[in-house]
Short mmCIF file of C-alpha atoms in Angstrom, two decimals:
data_model
loop_
_atom_site.label_atom_id
_atom_site.label_comp_id
_atom_site.label_asym_id
_atom_site.label_seq_id
_atom_site.Cartn_x
_atom_site.Cartn_y
_atom_site.Cartn_z
CA UNK A 1 62.58 113.05 105.76
CA UNK A 2 62.43 116.59 107.17
CA UNK A 3 64.40 119.28 105.31
CA UNK A 4 66.86 121.45 107.20
CA UNK A 5 66.65 125.23 107.14
CA UNK A 6 70.07 125.33 105.49
CA UNK A 7 68.60 123.60 102.43
CA UNK A 8 66.69 126.77 101.52
CA UNK A 9 69.74 128.96 101.87
CA UNK A 10 72.64 127.07 100.32
CA UNK A 11 73.29 125.65 96.86
CA UNK A 12 75.08 122.41 97.62
CA UNK A 13 75.73 121.73 93.95
CA UNK A 14 77.60 125.02 93.67
CA UNK A 15 79.54 124.30 96.87
CA UNK A 16 80.81 121.00 95.43
CA UNK A 17 81.25 122.49 91.96
CA UNK A 18 79.03 119.96 90.15
CA UNK A 19 75.99 120.23 87.89
CA UNK A 20 72.52 119.52 89.29
CA UNK A 21 72.29 116.40 87.11
CA UNK A 22 75.73 115.14 88.17
CA UNK A 23 75.97 111.40 88.76
CA UNK A 24 76.58 109.97 92.22
CA UNK A 25 80.10 109.07 91.11
CA UNK A 26 80.82 112.65 89.99
CA UNK A 27 79.50 114.02 93.29
CA UNK A 28 81.73 111.62 95.23
CA UNK A 29 84.81 112.51 93.13
CA UNK A 30 84.22 116.23 93.59
CA UNK A 31 83.88 115.80 97.35
CA UNK A 32 87.05 113.71 97.67
CA UNK A 33 89.03 116.29 95.70
CA UNK A 34 87.81 119.20 97.82
CA UNK A 35 88.09 117.30 101.12
CA UNK A 36 91.71 116.46 100.41
CA UNK A 37 92.50 120.07 99.46
CA UNK A 38 90.66 121.63 102.41
CA UNK A 39 91.38 119.06 105.13
CA UNK A 40 92.41 120.79 108.40
CA UNK A 41 95.51 118.60 108.63
CA UNK A 42 96.71 120.12 105.35
CA UNK A 43 95.83 123.67 106.45
CA UNK A 44 96.67 123.89 110.17
CA UNK A 45 95.37 127.03 111.88
CA UNK A 46 93.43 128.32 108.85
CA UNK A 47 89.93 128.92 110.22
CA UNK A 48 88.53 130.04 106.85
CA UNK A 49 89.60 126.81 105.19
CA UNK A 50 88.25 124.81 108.12
CA UNK A 51 84.82 126.45 107.73
CA UNK A 52 84.93 125.75 104.01
CA UNK A 53 85.79 122.11 104.77
CA UNK A 54 82.74 121.82 107.05
CA UNK A 55 80.55 123.40 104.36
CA UNK A 56 81.77 120.88 101.77
CA UNK A 57 81.16 118.01 104.21
CA UNK A 58 77.59 119.25 104.84
CA UNK A 59 76.94 119.46 101.10
CA UNK A 60 78.18 115.92 100.54
CA UNK A 61 76.14 114.64 103.48
CA UNK A 62 73.03 115.60 101.50
CA UNK A 63 74.06 115.07 97.86
CA UNK A 64 75.92 111.86 98.68
CA UNK A 65 72.73 110.27 100.05
CA UNK A 66 70.11 109.38 97.42
CA UNK A 67 67.07 109.94 99.65
CA UNK A 68 68.38 113.22 101.07
CA UNK A 69 69.31 114.43 97.60
CA UNK A 70 65.79 113.77 96.27
CA UNK A 71 64.26 115.66 99.19
CA UNK A 72 66.74 118.53 98.73
CA UNK A 73 65.99 118.76 94.99
CA UNK A 74 62.26 118.87 95.71
CA UNK A 75 62.69 121.68 98.22
CA UNK A 76 64.86 123.66 95.79
CA UNK A 77 62.31 123.09 93.03
CA UNK A 78 59.72 125.08 95.00
CA UNK A 79 61.77 128.19 94.27
CA UNK A 80 60.00 131.43 95.32
CA UNK A 81 57.56 129.52 97.55
CA UNK A 82 60.43 128.31 99.68
CA UNK A 83 61.90 131.82 99.85
CA UNK A 84 58.58 133.49 100.69
CA UNK A 85 57.24 131.19 103.35
CA UNK A 86 60.25 129.33 104.67
CA UNK A 87 62.02 130.00 107.92
CA UNK A 88 64.70 131.96 106.08
CA UNK A 89 62.26 134.54 104.70
CA UNK A 90 63.06 138.21 105.16
CA UNK A 91 62.14 139.58 108.59
CA UNK A 92 61.53 136.12 110.05
CA UNK A 93 58.03 135.87 108.49
CA UNK A 94 56.35 132.47 108.93
CA UNK A 95 52.97 130.88 108.43
CA UNK A 96 51.20 129.81 111.62
CA UNK A 97 50.90 126.15 110.68
CA UNK A 98 48.97 125.22 113.82
CA UNK A 99 45.93 127.12 112.48
CA UNK A 100 45.92 125.47 109.05
CA UNK A 101 44.77 121.93 109.94
CA UNK A 102 45.94 119.15 107.59
CA UNK A 103 47.38 121.69 105.17
CA UNK A 104 49.41 123.10 108.04
CA UNK A 105 50.84 119.65 108.73
CA UNK A 106 51.94 119.41 105.10
CA UNK A 107 53.63 122.80 104.93
CA UNK A 108 54.82 122.67 108.52
CA UNK A 109 56.86 119.54 107.83
CA UNK A 110 58.22 121.05 104.61
CA UNK A 111 59.23 124.43 105.98
CA UNK A 112 60.75 123.36 109.27
CA UNK A 113 58.04 123.86 111.87
CA UNK A 114 60.13 121.75 114.27
CA UNK A 115 62.87 124.31 114.50
CA UNK A 116 61.92 125.31 118.04
CA UNK A 117 64.34 124.48 120.79
CA UNK A 118 67.92 123.45 120.32
CA UNK A 119 67.69 121.31 117.14
CA UNK A 120 69.81 118.21 116.79
CA UNK A 121 72.35 118.46 113.99
CA UNK A 122 74.28 115.59 112.53
CA UNK A 123 78.04 115.94 112.78
CA UNK A 124 80.14 116.44 109.68
CA UNK A 125 81.74 113.55 107.83
CA UNK A 126 85.53 113.40 107.98
CA UNK A 127 87.91 111.88 105.47
CA UNK A 128 91.49 110.90 106.24
CA UNK A 129 94.23 108.79 104.66
CA UNK A 130 96.46 106.00 105.94
CA UNK A 131 99.39 104.07 104.51
CA UNK A 132 99.28 100.30 104.89
CA UNK A 133 101.97 97.68 104.58
CA UNK A 134 101.44 95.25 101.72
CA UNK A 135 101.14 92.21 104.01
CA UNK A 136 98.53 93.95 106.21
CA UNK A 137 96.45 94.82 103.15
CA UNK A 138 96.43 91.16 102.08
CA UNK A 139 95.59 89.59 105.44
CA UNK A 140 93.67 92.47 107.09
CA UNK A 141 94.55 94.28 110.29
CA UNK A 142 93.37 96.73 112.95
CA UNK A 143 95.14 100.07 113.04
CA UNK A 144 94.87 103.38 114.88
CA UNK A 145 93.78 106.16 112.52
CA UNK A 146 94.81 109.67 113.68
CA UNK A 147 92.05 112.26 113.25
CA UNK A 148 92.34 115.98 114.03
CA UNK A 149 89.14 117.99 114.36
CA UNK A 150 86.23 118.97 116.54
CA UNK A 151 85.47 116.52 119.36
CA UNK A 152 83.33 116.60 122.48
CA UNK A 153 85.06 118.39 125.33
CA UNK A 154 86.53 115.78 127.65
CA UNK A 155 86.08 118.00 130.68
CA UNK A 156 82.35 118.78 130.40
CA UNK A 157 81.34 115.82 128.17
CA UNK A 158 80.05 118.25 125.57
CA UNK A 159 77.62 120.08 127.88
CA UNK A 160 79.57 123.36 127.91
CA UNK A 161 79.14 123.82 131.66
CA UNK A 162 81.61 123.49 134.47
CA UNK A 163 81.01 120.03 135.98
CA UNK A 164 78.79 118.97 137.64
CA UNK A 165 76.42 121.75 136.49
CA UNK A 166 74.19 121.33 133.43
CA UNK A 167 72.71 123.83 130.93
CA UNK A 168 69.40 125.30 132.09
CA UNK A 169 66.33 126.17 129.94
CA UNK A 170 66.37 129.81 128.87
CA UNK A 171 63.86 131.70 131.06
CA UNK A 172 63.21 134.28 128.31
CA UNK A 173 61.99 131.83 125.65
CA UNK A 174 61.15 128.90 127.96
CA UNK A 175 63.66 126.75 126.11
CA UNK A 176 62.19 127.18 122.62
CA UNK A 177 65.07 129.25 121.25
CA UNK A 178 62.65 131.73 119.57
CA UNK A 179 60.30 134.51 120.53
CA UNK A 180 57.01 134.57 118.58
CA UNK A 181 54.64 137.45 117.97
CA UNK A 182 51.34 135.91 116.92
CA UNK A 183 49.17 137.79 114.40
CA UNK A 184 46.32 135.38 113.72
CA UNK A 185 47.16 133.17 110.76
CA UNK A 186 50.65 134.60 110.57
CA UNK A 187 53.41 135.03 113.10
CA UNK A 188 56.75 136.73 113.30
CA UNK A 189 59.51 134.65 114.86
CA UNK A 190 62.89 135.90 115.94
CA UNK A 191 65.77 134.06 117.60
CA UNK A 192 65.83 134.58 121.32
CA UNK A 193 68.39 137.27 122.13
CA UNK A 194 69.01 135.96 125.62
CA UNK A 195 70.20 132.50 124.50
CA UNK A 196 71.12 133.23 120.84
CA UNK A 197 68.49 130.74 119.75
CA UNK A 198 69.99 127.78 121.61
CA UNK A 199 67.11 127.39 124.05
CA UNK A 200 69.49 126.93 126.97
CA UNK A 201 71.75 129.16 129.02
CA UNK A 202 75.07 128.34 130.66
CA UNK A 203 75.62 130.18 133.90
CA UNK A 204 79.06 128.72 134.65
CA UNK A 205 80.92 127.87 131.39
CA UNK A 206 83.44 125.07 131.21
CA UNK A 207 86.94 126.55 131.42
CA UNK A 208 88.39 123.98 129.02
CA UNK A 209 86.12 124.74 126.03
CA UNK A 210 84.75 128.17 126.96
CA UNK A 211 81.20 126.83 127.04
CA UNK A 212 81.20 125.52 123.45
CA UNK A 213 81.09 121.87 124.47
CA UNK A 214 83.61 121.18 121.71
CA UNK A 215 87.37 121.24 121.55
CA UNK A 216 89.73 120.78 118.64
CA UNK A 217 92.13 117.97 119.33
CA UNK A 218 93.87 114.98 117.88
CA UNK A 219 92.29 111.63 118.58
CA UNK A 220 92.91 108.09 117.45
CA UNK A 221 90.17 105.91 116.00
CA UNK A 222 90.57 102.13 115.86
CA UNK A 223 89.78 100.93 112.34
CA UNK A 224 89.38 97.34 111.21
CA UNK A 225 90.92 97.00 107.75
CA UNK A 226 89.38 94.02 105.93
CA UNK A 227 91.55 91.40 104.23
CA UNK A 228 92.15 92.07 100.54
CA UNK A 229 91.79 95.87 100.71
CA UNK A 230 93.14 97.53 97.57
CA UNK A 231 95.15 100.68 97.03
CA UNK A 232 92.86 103.73 96.99
CA UNK A 233 89.90 101.91 98.56
CA UNK A 234 87.68 104.00 100.83
CA UNK A 235 86.47 102.44 104.10
CA UNK A 236 83.51 103.87 106.01
CA UNK A 237 83.52 103.93 109.81
CA UNK A 238 79.95 104.82 110.75
CA UNK A 239 79.56 107.29 113.60
CA UNK A 240 83.28 108.01 114.01
CA UNK A 241 83.29 111.44 112.37
CA UNK A 242 82.65 114.84 113.94
CA UNK A 243 80.23 114.81 116.90
CA UNK A 244 76.65 115.96 116.44
CA UNK A 245 75.30 119.12 118.00
CA UNK A 246 72.24 119.52 120.18
CA UNK A 247 70.38 116.82 122.09
CA UNK A 248 70.40 113.59 120.12
CA UNK A 249 72.65 114.96 117.40
CA UNK A 250 74.19 111.97 115.61
CA UNK A 251 77.92 111.98 114.85
CA UNK A 252 79.11 112.01 111.28
CA UNK A 253 80.99 109.19 109.58
CA UNK A 254 84.73 108.75 109.14
CA UNK A 255 86.02 107.72 105.71
CA UNK A 256 89.48 106.20 105.57
CA UNK A 257 91.30 106.23 102.23
CA UNK A 258 93.84 103.39 102.18
CA UNK A 259 97.15 103.61 100.33
CA UNK A 260 98.95 100.26 100.08
CA UNK A 261 102.74 100.28 99.92
CA UNK A 262 104.13 98.19 97.03
CA UNK A 263 106.09 95.01 97.76
CA UNK A 264 109.53 94.25 96.37
CA UNK A 265 108.53 90.74 95.21
CA UNK A 266 104.79 90.27 95.33
CA UNK A 267 101.94 91.80 93.38
CA UNK A 268 98.13 91.58 93.48
CA UNK A 269 95.63 90.10 91.05
CA UNK A 270 92.23 90.62 92.61
CA UNK A 271 92.36 88.80 95.95
CA UNK A 272 95.31 86.65 94.84
CA UNK A 273 99.01 87.20 95.40
CA UNK A 274 101.28 87.06 92.35
CA UNK A 275 104.98 86.23 92.11
CA UNK A 276 107.28 85.95 89.09
CA UNK A 277 109.68 83.00 89.49
CA UNK A 278 112.74 82.85 87.21
CA UNK A 279 113.80 79.32 86.10
CA UNK A 280 116.64 78.09 83.90
CA UNK A 281 116.14 76.67 80.45
CA UNK A 282 116.99 73.18 81.70
CA UNK A 283 114.53 73.47 84.63
CA UNK A 284 111.74 74.47 82.26
CA UNK A 285 112.60 71.70 79.79
CA UNK A 286 113.26 68.87 82.24
CA UNK A 287 111.05 69.92 85.16
CA UNK A 288 112.21 70.75 88.66
CA UNK A 289 111.26 71.28 92.30
CA UNK A 290 111.66 75.01 93.02
CA UNK A 291 111.55 76.72 96.46
CA UNK A 292 109.73 80.06 96.33
CA UNK A 293 109.27 82.70 99.06
CA UNK A 294 105.94 83.41 100.74
CA UNK A 295 104.58 86.59 102.29
CA UNK A 296 105.66 85.78 105.86
CA UNK A 297 109.29 85.09 104.84
CA UNK A 298 109.07 81.29 104.78
CA UNK A 299 109.37 79.18 101.60
CA UNK A 300 107.20 76.64 99.83
CA UNK A 301 108.27 74.18 97.13
CA UNK A 302 106.47 74.08 93.79
CA UNK A 303 106.82 71.54 90.99
CA UNK A 304 107.74 72.86 87.57
CA UNK A 305 106.36 70.31 85.05
CA UNK A 306 108.67 69.19 82.18
CA UNK A 307 108.23 71.33 79.09
CA UNK A 308 106.93 74.37 80.96
CA UNK A 309 106.54 77.38 78.68
CA UNK A 310 107.43 80.94 79.71
CA UNK A 311 104.46 82.75 81.25
CA UNK A 312 102.78 79.59 82.59
CA UNK A 313 100.91 80.28 85.83
CA UNK A 314 100.89 77.82 88.71
CA UNK A 315 98.60 78.18 91.73
CA UNK A 316 99.56 77.60 95.36
CA UNK A 317 96.44 77.33 97.59
CA UNK A 318 96.02 79.87 100.37
CA UNK A 319 97.80 79.24 103.66
CA UNK A 320 98.71 81.35 106.67
CA UNK A 321 102.14 81.94 105.10
CA UNK A 322 100.50 83.53 102.04
CA UNK A 323 98.34 85.83 104.12
CA UNK A 324 95.22 83.76 103.46
CA UNK A 325 95.36 84.42 99.69
CA UNK A 326 96.14 82.07 96.81
CA UNK A 327 99.65 82.57 95.43
CA UNK A 328 99.83 82.66 91.62
CA UNK A 329 103.36 81.86 90.40
CA UNK A 330 104.25 82.96 86.88
CA UNK A 331 107.22 81.14 85.32
CA UNK A 332 109.88 83.26 83.64
CA UNK A 333 112.47 81.30 81.64
CA UNK A 334 115.86 82.98 81.91
CA UNK A 335 117.99 82.90 78.76
CA UNK A 336 121.71 82.78 79.67
CA UNK A 337 123.71 85.75 78.38
CA UNK A 338 127.29 84.58 78.93
CA UNK A 339 127.98 80.87 78.35
CA UNK A 340 131.06 79.05 79.55
CA UNK A 341 132.88 76.82 77.08
CA UNK A 342 131.25 73.77 78.63
CA UNK A 343 127.78 75.33 78.41
CA UNK A 344 128.43 76.40 74.83
CA UNK A 345 129.38 72.87 73.85
CA UNK A 346 126.31 71.43 75.60
CA UNK A 347 123.98 73.85 73.81
CA UNK A 348 125.56 73.08 70.44
CA UNK A 349 125.16 69.35 71.13
CA UNK A 350 121.49 69.93 71.96
CA UNK A 351 120.99 71.86 68.75
CA UNK A 352 122.71 69.15 66.73
CA UNK A 353 120.50 66.47 68.27
CA UNK A 354 117.53 68.16 66.60
CA UNK A 355 113.97 67.89 67.84
CA UNK A 356 110.54 69.33 67.18
CA UNK A 357 110.62 72.31 64.82
CA UNK A 358 108.94 75.22 66.67
CA UNK A 359 108.36 76.99 63.32
CA UNK A 360 106.74 74.17 61.42
CA UNK A 361 103.50 76.12 61.11
CA UNK A 362 105.36 78.77 59.11
CA UNK A 363 106.09 76.23 56.38
CA UNK A 364 102.48 75.10 56.27
CA UNK A 365 101.28 78.68 55.84
CA UNK A 366 103.82 79.27 53.07
CA UNK A 367 102.76 76.14 51.22
CA UNK A 368 99.12 77.18 51.33
CA UNK A 369 100.09 80.53 49.88
CA UNK A 370 101.72 79.09 46.78
#
């Protein structure tokens, strides 16, 4: 994995506000907190915050990837060597790796020998949030996720030129983006003034984007939400983030944080639906056939066995009406608060008839204690 020049110049740990030995979980939490605070949608028109958001996204792109983080840590560990011989050294001083044989290959790969030309840069990751109906979270759905940010110009297809023209190689640097002054083993490299280091020139800029090839706009990304998604879950849409820059620059990823709206009747227990069903004392004691609602508004009948205790859980296998999830019904025995005279007499007759003593174990414990 080839380090980027930015690795020598920026402390990604400081940008995210975490220690260098922070766990992957801590890095992810720090990024989510900053991304939410700095998201362009929450700070419309604030260019400084937008730049800070991009900086945080770049830091997480490295520290959030185990292999990139290891390579970044190794580069930072070199300390003064990286500052003295890297492409960011004062005055643009560089080693001429081509004249160093195998050793040149080693250091050339480390210090960014391939920086000539218009380098491809991966686009920034973007994080956004959506609210989902309870039923859609259970069964899964496809939704349009609104995203506001940098996108390829629709007029010039990201080229920056007025169609049908294309960018041309810079005649001053022959498309390398730098001008070198060779001094034997060493060389001094400076960004090409004519093309600002891009390696290409645009003679007739696109009027829509001013030659940038990018425009800030609102777009909608189709996202497939899997069945059983939970509140707060983060879904990754690979390649749907900010577009990359330069030839072959890969787009970043889009992360969608899902917030599930609560339901008036139903709850969740893992991938199962839950429902509390009130029953009368007589239904619990004698047994009954009880109709209960399902997620799509229809009903299904369950059998309450005789002698059902409060809190007993009954399972209804998954069907289309339950959103493809098992429905766990928890029985709640309702104790009547206001009895009619007839009900009062019936309850007194039941008490007089006697039956199994529910506190018999108390007597056994008391006898053992004597």
